């Protein structure tokens, strides 16, 4: 049977929104993306993305020319280093050995946020996605009957069959989903009530050309490793994303009084970050000195059982749905996985009665996957931020073993594979295959509803 085209309204034009808009548009649906910003993006825009193999592979398989973008505008990551924040002493390392990466059919890349979003916007236009910039979403309405409705701050009304909330960590669409479904552990777990956890992170950008003027940090501009300096209840990371060096501060404790949340395009000062991280080495402090501004974020970790509302007319993806730390490995990757899963499932739609089981299938795949990744990332964040004491000492002993094994990686290949099995298991996940397998198992039942 032919596809039944639906009207999708996607709130947010960052990685999650653009990826889902393209996948749904490619499937034949009518898509409009609303974005509060004016659409005048600049190559000087801050921000960088980490593209692990589970994300990069999806994009490379879908888009011709994107691998060239990664190779020319981005940086191929060779591995990760964990260093002592006070001394910069190397504690542990993971190398992305060529044999292991070949098995995953993709490398790990760093790329600027501007470059990836610019590419995705053009691909969206190729499949007739419409954009409405300067549209500040304020409220969602959706009931058993009638369309899903999105209202702007000015009172404008947009109607569609499905609203996709890709509006980030302060999502207004998520508010509706949680309140509509009553989806909380105690009935009060909404963005305005208690969350499971709060996580503070800040992203800072430095021009590579500026770093090269300072010998004490110039060498960092030349490395292709993801470096983490481990501190006391915090960590600071650094990596090269083309012509930007991205520094990330993450706290493992509840946000401090000085920690403020801001929209990405509303920059914050660097000074509060410097005053709350006095223990770091002068090299790390120099990086903070070179950053002109910061992008502070307070993420709320919520407990979801479903990412859609009870009437199957509203769904949340990306940072609106989950809270993997902004400076972690999988923040952008989960957003792209969400988008590909949603697009693959809705490419089979032939009647409206199938929307609800399709969104249930989406939940079956994404809630488990995102919880696993989110827990892995939050656990790793806690581990690299341990205060002085027996647990930190034990962590350092474990990290030291990685250095011993990497002295001869061929001889110790099996033990290295076991050591990093959890990491590589997350890298191997393929959202496209998962969606196709679900449809293979359940598609006949869904189609019977037509």
Short mmCIF file of C-alpha atoms in Angstrom, two decimals:
data_model
loop_
_atom_site.label_atom_id
_atom_site.label_comp_id
_atom_site.label_asym_id
_atom_site.label_seq_id
_atom_site.Cartn_x
_atom_site.Cartn_y
_atom_site.Cartn_z
CA UNK A 1 0.00 0.00 0.00
CA UNK A 2 1.24 3.57 -0.67
CA UNK A 3 2.53 5.77 2.13
CA UNK A 4 -0.04 7.94 3.89
CA UNK A 5 1.70 11.35 4.18
CA UNK A 6 1.22 13.03 7.54
CA UNK A 7 1.86 16.63 8.54
CA UNK A 8 4.75 16.70 11.02
CA UNK A 9 5.63 19.81 13.01
CA UNK A 10 9.16 19.62 14.39
CA UNK A 11 10.09 22.01 17.18
CA UNK A 12 13.80 22.82 17.07
CA UNK A 13 16.33 23.07 14.26
CA UNK A 14 19.44 21.57 15.80
CA UNK A 15 20.85 18.09 15.20
CA UNK A 16 17.80 16.16 16.45
CA UNK A 17 15.26 18.34 14.64
CA UNK A 18 17.13 18.50 11.36
CA UNK A 19 17.92 14.78 11.27
CA UNK A 20 14.31 13.80 11.96
CA UNK A 21 12.99 16.38 9.50
CA UNK A 22 15.15 14.93 6.75
CA UNK A 23 14.25 11.31 7.49
CA UNK A 24 10.52 12.05 7.63
CA UNK A 25 10.66 14.26 4.54
CA UNK A 26 12.59 11.63 2.64
CA UNK A 27 9.90 9.08 3.58
CA UNK A 28 7.31 11.30 1.87
CA UNK A 29 5.75 13.14 4.80
CA UNK A 30 5.04 16.87 4.92
CA UNK A 31 7.40 18.48 7.40
CA UNK A 32 7.68 21.95 8.85
CA UNK A 33 10.47 22.85 11.27
CA UNK A 34 9.94 25.75 13.67
CA UNK A 35 12.91 27.41 15.36
CA UNK A 36 13.05 30.33 17.78
CA UNK A 37 16.30 31.70 16.31
CA UNK A 38 16.29 33.90 13.19
CA UNK A 39 18.15 31.43 10.94
CA UNK A 40 21.13 33.73 10.35
CA UNK A 41 23.84 31.26 11.32
CA UNK A 42 27.50 32.23 11.18
CA UNK A 43 30.62 30.12 10.52
CA UNK A 44 32.01 31.75 13.67
CA UNK A 45 29.30 30.04 15.73
CA UNK A 46 30.58 28.22 18.81
CA UNK A 47 30.09 24.57 19.62
CA UNK A 48 31.36 21.16 18.63
CA UNK A 49 29.95 17.65 18.33
CA UNK A 50 31.38 14.22 19.05
CA UNK A 51 30.38 11.67 16.42
CA UNK A 52 31.04 8.12 17.70
CA UNK A 53 30.73 5.26 15.19
CA UNK A 54 27.07 4.56 16.02
CA UNK A 55 26.26 8.11 14.86
CA UNK A 56 28.84 8.63 12.12
CA UNK A 57 28.00 5.33 10.44
CA UNK A 58 24.30 6.26 10.10
CA UNK A 59 25.16 9.61 8.54
CA UNK A 60 27.77 8.19 6.18
CA UNK A 61 25.40 5.49 4.94
CA UNK A 62 22.60 8.00 4.41
CA UNK A 63 24.33 11.04 2.92
CA UNK A 64 26.75 11.13 0.02
CA UNK A 65 29.44 13.70 0.64
CA UNK A 66 29.23 13.75 4.42
CA UNK A 67 32.31 11.59 4.93
CA UNK A 68 34.27 14.17 2.94
CA UNK A 69 32.86 16.84 5.27
CA UNK A 70 34.07 14.88 8.30
CA UNK A 71 37.51 14.44 6.77
CA UNK A 72 37.99 18.02 5.55
CA UNK A 73 36.22 20.10 8.20
CA UNK A 74 36.42 17.79 11.20
CA UNK A 75 38.96 15.68 13.08
CA UNK A 76 39.24 11.91 13.17
CA UNK A 77 39.58 10.89 16.81
CA UNK A 78 42.39 8.42 17.57
CA UNK A 79 41.29 7.62 21.10
CA UNK A 80 40.77 8.98 24.58
CA UNK A 81 43.15 9.96 27.36
CA UNK A 82 42.33 10.39 31.02
CA UNK A 83 44.71 12.71 32.89
CA UNK A 84 45.02 13.96 36.44
CA UNK A 85 43.47 17.40 36.59
CA UNK A 86 46.00 18.79 39.06
CA UNK A 87 49.19 17.43 37.48
CA UNK A 88 48.11 16.47 33.89
CA UNK A 89 49.79 13.08 34.49
CA UNK A 90 48.46 10.42 32.10
CA UNK A 91 46.36 7.93 34.07
CA UNK A 92 44.70 5.87 31.38
CA UNK A 93 44.08 5.65 27.64
CA UNK A 94 41.94 3.98 25.01
CA UNK A 95 43.17 3.81 21.43
CA UNK A 96 40.82 3.32 18.52
CA UNK A 97 42.89 0.64 16.83
CA UNK A 98 42.31 0.27 13.09
CA UNK A 99 41.17 -3.35 13.36
CA UNK A 100 38.47 -2.50 15.91
CA UNK A 101 37.23 0.53 13.97
CA UNK A 102 37.07 -1.45 10.74
CA UNK A 103 34.68 -3.87 12.45
CA UNK A 104 32.38 -0.94 13.21
CA UNK A 105 32.47 0.38 9.62
CA UNK A 106 33.17 3.92 10.82
CA UNK A 107 35.69 6.04 12.62
CA UNK A 108 35.03 8.42 15.51
CA UNK A 109 34.95 12.08 14.43
CA UNK A 110 34.79 15.56 15.91
CA UNK A 111 32.98 18.26 13.94
CA UNK A 112 31.73 21.76 14.59
CA UNK A 113 28.03 22.18 15.32
CA UNK A 114 27.80 24.78 12.54
CA UNK A 115 29.22 22.48 9.86
CA UNK A 116 26.93 19.53 10.60
CA UNK A 117 23.78 21.63 10.97
CA UNK A 118 24.54 23.55 7.77
CA UNK A 119 24.86 20.26 5.90
CA UNK A 120 21.64 18.88 7.36
CA UNK A 121 19.66 22.04 6.57
CA UNK A 122 20.57 21.73 2.91
CA UNK A 123 19.61 18.07 2.82
CA UNK A 124 16.27 18.96 4.44
CA UNK A 125 15.55 21.43 1.66
CA UNK A 126 16.30 18.66 -0.85
CA UNK A 127 13.29 16.73 0.51
CA UNK A 128 11.01 19.80 0.68
CA UNK A 129 11.17 20.44 4.42
CA UNK A 130 9.79 23.89 5.26
CA UNK A 131 11.37 26.17 7.87
CA UNK A 132 9.81 28.79 10.10
CA UNK A 133 12.52 30.77 11.88
CA UNK A 134 11.72 33.25 14.62
CA UNK A 135 8.89 31.02 15.88
CA UNK A 136 9.05 30.67 19.67
CA UNK A 137 7.00 27.64 20.68
CA UNK A 138 5.05 28.25 23.84
CA UNK A 139 2.36 25.60 24.26
CA UNK A 140 1.13 22.26 22.88
CA UNK A 141 -2.42 20.94 22.77
CA UNK A 142 -3.45 17.47 21.64
CA UNK A 143 -6.51 15.44 22.52
CA UNK A 144 -8.17 12.25 21.42
CA UNK A 145 -9.93 14.04 18.56
CA UNK A 146 -8.66 16.73 16.24
CA UNK A 147 -5.13 17.73 15.29
CA UNK A 148 -2.10 18.36 17.46
CA UNK A 149 -1.69 22.12 17.88
CA UNK A 150 1.43 24.17 18.53
CA UNK A 151 1.07 27.75 19.74
CA UNK A 152 3.76 30.40 19.44
CA UNK A 153 4.56 33.08 21.99
CA UNK A 154 2.73 35.56 19.75
CA UNK A 155 -0.39 33.38 19.67
CA UNK A 156 0.10 31.89 16.21
CA UNK A 157 -1.38 28.42 15.80
CA UNK A 158 0.06 25.53 13.75
CA UNK A 159 -1.84 22.28 13.27
CA UNK A 160 -0.40 18.91 12.38
CA UNK A 161 -0.86 15.18 12.73
CA UNK A 162 2.24 14.73 14.89
CA UNK A 163 4.38 17.22 16.80
CA UNK A 164 8.01 16.20 17.33
CA UNK A 165 9.70 17.93 20.24
CA UNK A 166 13.36 18.40 19.37
CA UNK A 167 13.54 21.57 21.42
CA UNK A 168 16.37 20.68 23.75
CA UNK A 169 16.86 20.31 27.47
CA UNK A 170 14.29 23.00 28.37
CA UNK A 171 11.67 21.48 26.10
CA UNK A 172 8.12 22.81 26.25
CA UNK A 173 7.01 19.77 24.27
CA UNK A 174 8.40 17.46 26.96
CA UNK A 175 6.31 19.35 29.53
CA UNK A 176 3.20 18.33 27.61
CA UNK A 177 4.25 14.68 27.20
CA UNK A 178 5.05 14.22 30.87
CA UNK A 179 1.94 15.97 32.10
CA UNK A 180 -0.34 14.33 29.53
CA UNK A 181 0.85 10.81 30.20
CA UNK A 182 1.33 11.29 33.96
CA UNK A 183 4.67 9.63 33.23
CA UNK A 184 6.50 9.89 36.51
CA UNK A 185 7.52 7.70 39.38
CA UNK A 186 5.52 9.57 42.01
CA UNK A 187 3.11 11.69 39.99
CA UNK A 188 5.23 14.81 40.43
CA UNK A 189 8.17 14.15 38.13
CA UNK A 190 7.67 16.98 35.67
CA UNK A 191 10.22 19.58 34.54
CA UNK A 192 8.76 21.95 37.14
CA UNK A 193 8.95 19.32 39.87
CA UNK A 194 11.70 17.01 41.10
CA UNK A 195 13.81 15.22 38.51
CA UNK A 196 15.86 12.12 39.11
CA UNK A 197 19.05 14.17 38.84
CA UNK A 198 20.44 17.48 37.67
CA UNK A 199 23.68 17.71 35.70
CA UNK A 200 25.65 20.90 35.06
CA UNK A 201 27.85 21.20 32.01
CA UNK A 202 29.44 24.08 30.15
CA UNK A 203 30.88 24.15 26.62
CA UNK A 204 33.58 26.63 25.63
CA UNK A 205 35.08 27.21 22.19
CA UNK A 206 38.59 28.43 21.34
CA UNK A 207 39.88 29.23 17.88
CA UNK A 208 42.77 26.95 16.94
CA UNK A 209 44.63 29.99 15.61
CA UNK A 210 44.46 31.56 19.09
CA UNK A 211 45.77 28.41 20.79
CA UNK A 212 48.77 28.27 18.46
CA UNK A 213 49.90 31.64 19.80
CA UNK A 214 50.42 30.14 23.27
CA UNK A 215 53.16 27.48 23.48
CA UNK A 216 51.86 25.95 26.72
CA UNK A 217 48.64 24.82 25.01
CA UNK A 218 49.61 24.85 21.32
CA UNK A 219 50.40 21.13 21.42
CA UNK A 220 46.79 20.40 22.33
CA UNK A 221 45.68 21.96 19.05
CA UNK A 222 47.70 19.32 17.21
CA UNK A 223 46.41 16.22 19.00
CA UNK A 224 43.52 14.13 17.73
CA UNK A 225 42.72 12.58 21.11
CA UNK A 226 39.73 13.31 23.30
CA UNK A 227 41.42 14.39 26.54
CA UNK A 228 39.73 14.38 29.94
CA UNK A 229 41.34 16.04 32.94
CA UNK A 230 39.86 14.40 36.03
CA UNK A 231 39.15 16.69 38.96
CA UNK A 232 37.43 16.75 42.32
CA UNK A 233 33.66 16.36 41.68
CA UNK A 234 34.21 17.70 38.17
CA UNK A 235 36.05 16.98 34.96
CA UNK A 236 37.26 19.12 32.06
CA UNK A 237 37.58 17.76 28.53
CA UNK A 238 39.23 19.04 25.38
CA UNK A 239 39.19 18.05 21.72
CA UNK A 240 39.84 19.60 18.32
CA UNK A 241 36.80 20.04 16.06
CA UNK A 242 38.27 21.34 12.83
CA UNK A 243 39.23 24.97 13.44
CA UNK A 244 37.74 24.99 16.95
CA UNK A 245 39.02 23.52 20.17
CA UNK A 246 36.08 22.56 22.38
CA UNK A 247 36.50 22.59 26.15
CA UNK A 248 33.83 21.03 28.33
CA UNK A 249 33.35 21.37 32.08
CA UNK A 250 31.05 18.82 33.74
CA UNK A 251 30.15 18.53 37.41
CA UNK A 252 29.18 15.21 39.01
CA UNK A 253 27.52 16.97 41.95
CA UNK A 254 24.37 19.07 42.02
CA UNK A 255 24.77 22.45 40.31
CA UNK A 256 26.42 25.13 42.43
CA UNK A 257 24.86 28.49 43.18
CA UNK A 258 27.12 30.02 40.52
CA UNK A 259 25.92 27.55 37.86
CA UNK A 260 23.32 29.11 35.59
CA UNK A 261 21.38 27.60 32.73
CA UNK A 262 21.26 29.51 29.44
CA UNK A 263 19.90 28.97 25.97
CA UNK A 264 22.71 28.00 23.60
CA UNK A 265 22.66 31.31 21.72
CA UNK A 266 22.78 33.31 24.96
CA UNK A 267 26.41 33.09 26.04
CA UNK A 268 27.56 33.23 29.63
CA UNK A 269 30.78 34.44 31.31
CA UNK A 270 33.78 32.16 31.86
CA UNK A 271 34.86 33.66 35.20
CA UNK A 272 32.39 31.69 37.39
CA UNK A 273 33.73 28.46 35.91
CA UNK A 274 37.30 29.44 36.72
CA UNK A 275 36.55 30.38 40.32
CA UNK A 276 34.82 27.06 40.99
CA UNK A 277 37.64 24.89 39.56
CA UNK A 278 40.77 26.14 41.39
CA UNK A 279 42.45 22.74 41.63
CA UNK A 280 43.22 22.31 37.93
CA UNK A 281 46.68 22.56 36.40
CA UNK A 282 47.83 25.81 34.80
CA UNK A 283 47.50 24.27 31.31
CA UNK A 284 43.82 23.59 31.88
CA UNK A 285 43.34 27.03 33.40
CA UNK A 286 44.97 28.55 30.31
CA UNK A 287 42.31 26.93 28.15
CA UNK A 288 39.63 28.58 30.26
CA UNK A 289 41.48 31.89 29.94
CA UNK A 290 41.47 31.66 26.14
CA UNK A 291 37.72 31.06 25.94
CA UNK A 292 35.81 34.31 25.50
CA UNK A 293 32.45 32.97 26.67
CA UNK A 294 30.71 29.82 27.84
CA UNK A 295 27.49 27.96 27.14
CA UNK A 296 26.29 26.70 30.54
CA UNK A 297 23.57 24.06 30.72
CA UNK A 298 21.66 22.41 33.56
CA UNK A 299 20.15 19.16 32.34
CA UNK A 300 17.30 17.44 34.17
CA UNK A 301 17.36 13.66 34.10
CA UNK A 302 13.75 12.44 33.99
CA UNK A 303 12.33 8.95 34.24
CA UNK A 304 10.41 8.16 31.05
CA UNK A 305 8.38 5.08 30.26
CA UNK A 306 7.15 6.58 27.00
CA UNK A 307 8.41 9.40 24.81
CA UNK A 308 4.96 10.07 23.35
CA UNK A 309 1.66 11.30 24.75
CA UNK A 310 -1.33 9.07 25.41
CA UNK A 311 -3.03 10.05 22.13
CA UNK A 312 0.07 9.35 19.96
CA UNK A 313 0.18 12.88 18.58
CA UNK A 314 3.27 14.27 20.33
CA UNK A 315 6.73 12.71 20.73
CA UNK A 316 10.03 13.99 22.10
CA UNK A 317 13.52 13.20 20.81
CA UNK A 318 17.11 14.25 21.48
CA UNK A 319 17.85 16.34 24.56
CA UNK A 320 14.12 16.87 25.07
CA UNK A 321 13.85 13.15 25.81
CA UNK A 322 17.11 12.23 27.52
CA UNK A 323 19.96 13.87 29.40
CA UNK A 324 23.25 12.34 28.35
CA UNK A 325 25.84 14.92 29.49
CA UNK A 326 26.48 17.59 26.86
CA UNK A 327 30.23 16.98 27.07
CA UNK A 328 29.97 13.20 26.92
CA UNK A 329 30.40 10.83 24.00
CA UNK A 330 26.80 10.11 23.00
CA UNK A 331 24.83 13.36 23.42
CA UNK A 332 24.43 14.06 19.69
CA UNK A 333 24.56 10.37 18.79
CA UNK A 334 21.35 9.54 20.64
CA UNK A 335 19.60 12.42 18.88
CA UNK A 336 20.55 11.04 15.46
CA UNK A 337 19.58 7.51 16.49
CA UNK A 338 16.18 8.84 17.57
CA UNK A 339 15.72 10.57 14.23
CA UNK A 340 16.66 7.57 12.12
CA UNK A 341 14.43 5.27 14.16
CA UNK A 342 11.45 7.61 13.85
CA UNK A 343 11.98 8.12 10.13
CA UNK A 344 12.40 4.42 9.33
CA UNK A 345 9.25 3.46 11.22
CA UNK A 346 7.07 6.17 9.70
CA UNK A 347 8.29 5.29 6.21
CA UNK A 348 5.89 2.30 6.44
CA UNK A 349 2.74 4.24 7.45
CA UNK A 350 -0.35 3.57 5.33
CA UNK A 351 -3.16 4.73 7.64
CA UNK A 352 -3.55 6.89 10.75
CA UNK A 353 -4.54 3.98 12.96
CA UNK A 354 -0.94 2.77 12.65
CA UNK A 355 0.55 5.87 14.32
CA UNK A 356 -0.01 4.64 17.87
CA UNK A 357 1.57 1.17 17.42
CA UNK A 358 4.45 2.75 15.51
CA UNK A 359 5.13 5.12 18.40
CA UNK A 360 4.87 2.21 20.82
CA UNK A 361 7.48 0.43 18.75
CA UNK A 362 9.60 3.56 18.88
CA UNK A 363 9.34 3.49 22.68
CA UNK A 364 10.25 -0.19 22.84
CA UNK A 365 13.53 0.53 21.07
CA UNK A 366 14.46 3.97 22.29
CA UNK A 367 13.56 3.97 26.00
CA UNK A 368 15.74 0.94 26.71
CA UNK A 369 18.58 2.09 24.47
CA UNK A 370 18.68 5.66 25.76
CA UNK A 371 18.44 4.58 29.40
CA UNK A 372 21.37 2.21 28.90
CA UNK A 373 23.49 4.87 27.24
CA UNK A 374 22.45 7.59 29.68
CA UNK A 375 23.31 5.40 32.69
CA UNK A 376 26.65 4.48 31.13
CA UNK A 377 27.50 8.13 30.49
CA UNK A 378 26.39 9.33 33.92
CA UNK A 379 28.29 6.50 35.60
CA UNK A 380 31.41 7.42 33.64
CA UNK A 381 30.96 11.07 34.60
CA UNK A 382 30.86 10.11 38.28
CA UNK A 383 33.89 7.86 37.94
CA UNK A 384 36.15 10.50 36.39
CA UNK A 385 35.11 13.07 38.99
CA UNK A 386 35.80 11.12 42.17
CA UNK A 387 37.18 13.12 45.10
CA UNK A 388 40.41 11.96 46.77
CA UNK A 389 40.00 8.67 48.60
CA UNK A 390 40.00 4.88 48.19
CA UNK A 391 37.58 4.88 45.25
CA UNK A 392 39.75 7.29 43.27
CA UNK A 393 42.85 5.24 44.09
CA UNK A 394 41.13 2.08 42.86
CA UNK A 395 40.03 3.88 39.67
CA UNK A 396 43.61 4.97 38.99
CA UNK A 397 44.86 1.40 39.42
CA UNK A 398 42.37 0.27 36.80
CA UNK A 399 43.39 3.05 34.44
CA UNK A 400 47.08 2.17 34.89
CA UNK A 401 46.31 -1.28 33.54
CA UNK A 402 45.19 0.25 30.24
CA UNK A 403 48.61 1.84 29.83
CA UNK A 404 50.32 -1.47 30.50
CA UNK A 405 48.21 -3.25 27.90
CA UNK A 406 48.70 -0.53 25.28
CA UNK A 407 52.46 -0.96 25.50
CA UNK A 408 51.89 -3.95 23.18
CA UNK A 409 48.30 -3.79 21.87
CA UNK A 410 48.70 -6.73 19.49
CA UNK A 411 49.81 -9.08 22.26
CA UNK A 412 47.07 -7.86 24.60
CA UNK A 413 44.31 -7.48 21.98
CA UNK A 414 41.93 -9.91 23.68
CA UNK A 415 42.25 -8.33 27.12
CA UNK A 416 41.88 -4.83 25.64
CA UNK A 417 38.71 -5.95 23.87
CA UNK A 418 37.30 -7.24 27.16
CA UNK A 419 38.34 -4.09 28.99
CA UNK A 420 36.50 -1.77 26.57
CA UNK A 421 33.64 -4.14 25.71
CA UNK A 422 30.96 -1.84 27.14
CA UNK A 423 32.21 1.11 25.09
CA UNK A 424 32.37 -0.87 21.87
CA UNK A 425 28.99 -2.44 22.46
CA UNK A 426 27.47 1.06 22.41
CA UNK A 427 29.46 1.92 19.28
CA UNK A 428 28.21 -1.20 17.46
CA UNK A 429 24.52 -0.36 17.91
CA UNK A 430 22.79 0.41 14.61
CA UNK A 431 19.49 2.32 14.90
CA UNK A 432 18.61 1.63 11.28
CA UNK A 433 18.96 -2.14 11.76
CA UNK A 434 17.00 -2.02 15.03
CA UNK A 435 14.08 -0.22 13.36
CA UNK A 436 14.09 -2.56 10.39
CA UNK A 437 14.19 -5.62 12.66
CA UNK A 438 11.25 -4.30 14.70
CA UNK A 439 9.24 -3.79 11.51
CA UNK A 440 10.16 -7.27 10.28
CA UNK A 441 8.78 -8.72 13.53
CA UNK A 442 5.75 -6.49 13.98
CA UNK A 443 5.05 -4.84 10.65
CA UNK A 444 2.44 -7.41 9.60
CA UNK A 445 0.48 -6.73 12.79
CA UNK A 446 0.71 -2.98 12.28
CA UNK A 447 -0.38 -3.22 8.62
CA UNK A 448 -3.38 -5.30 9.64
CA UNK A 449 -4.76 -2.19 11.33
CA UNK A 450 -5.34 -0.62 7.91
#
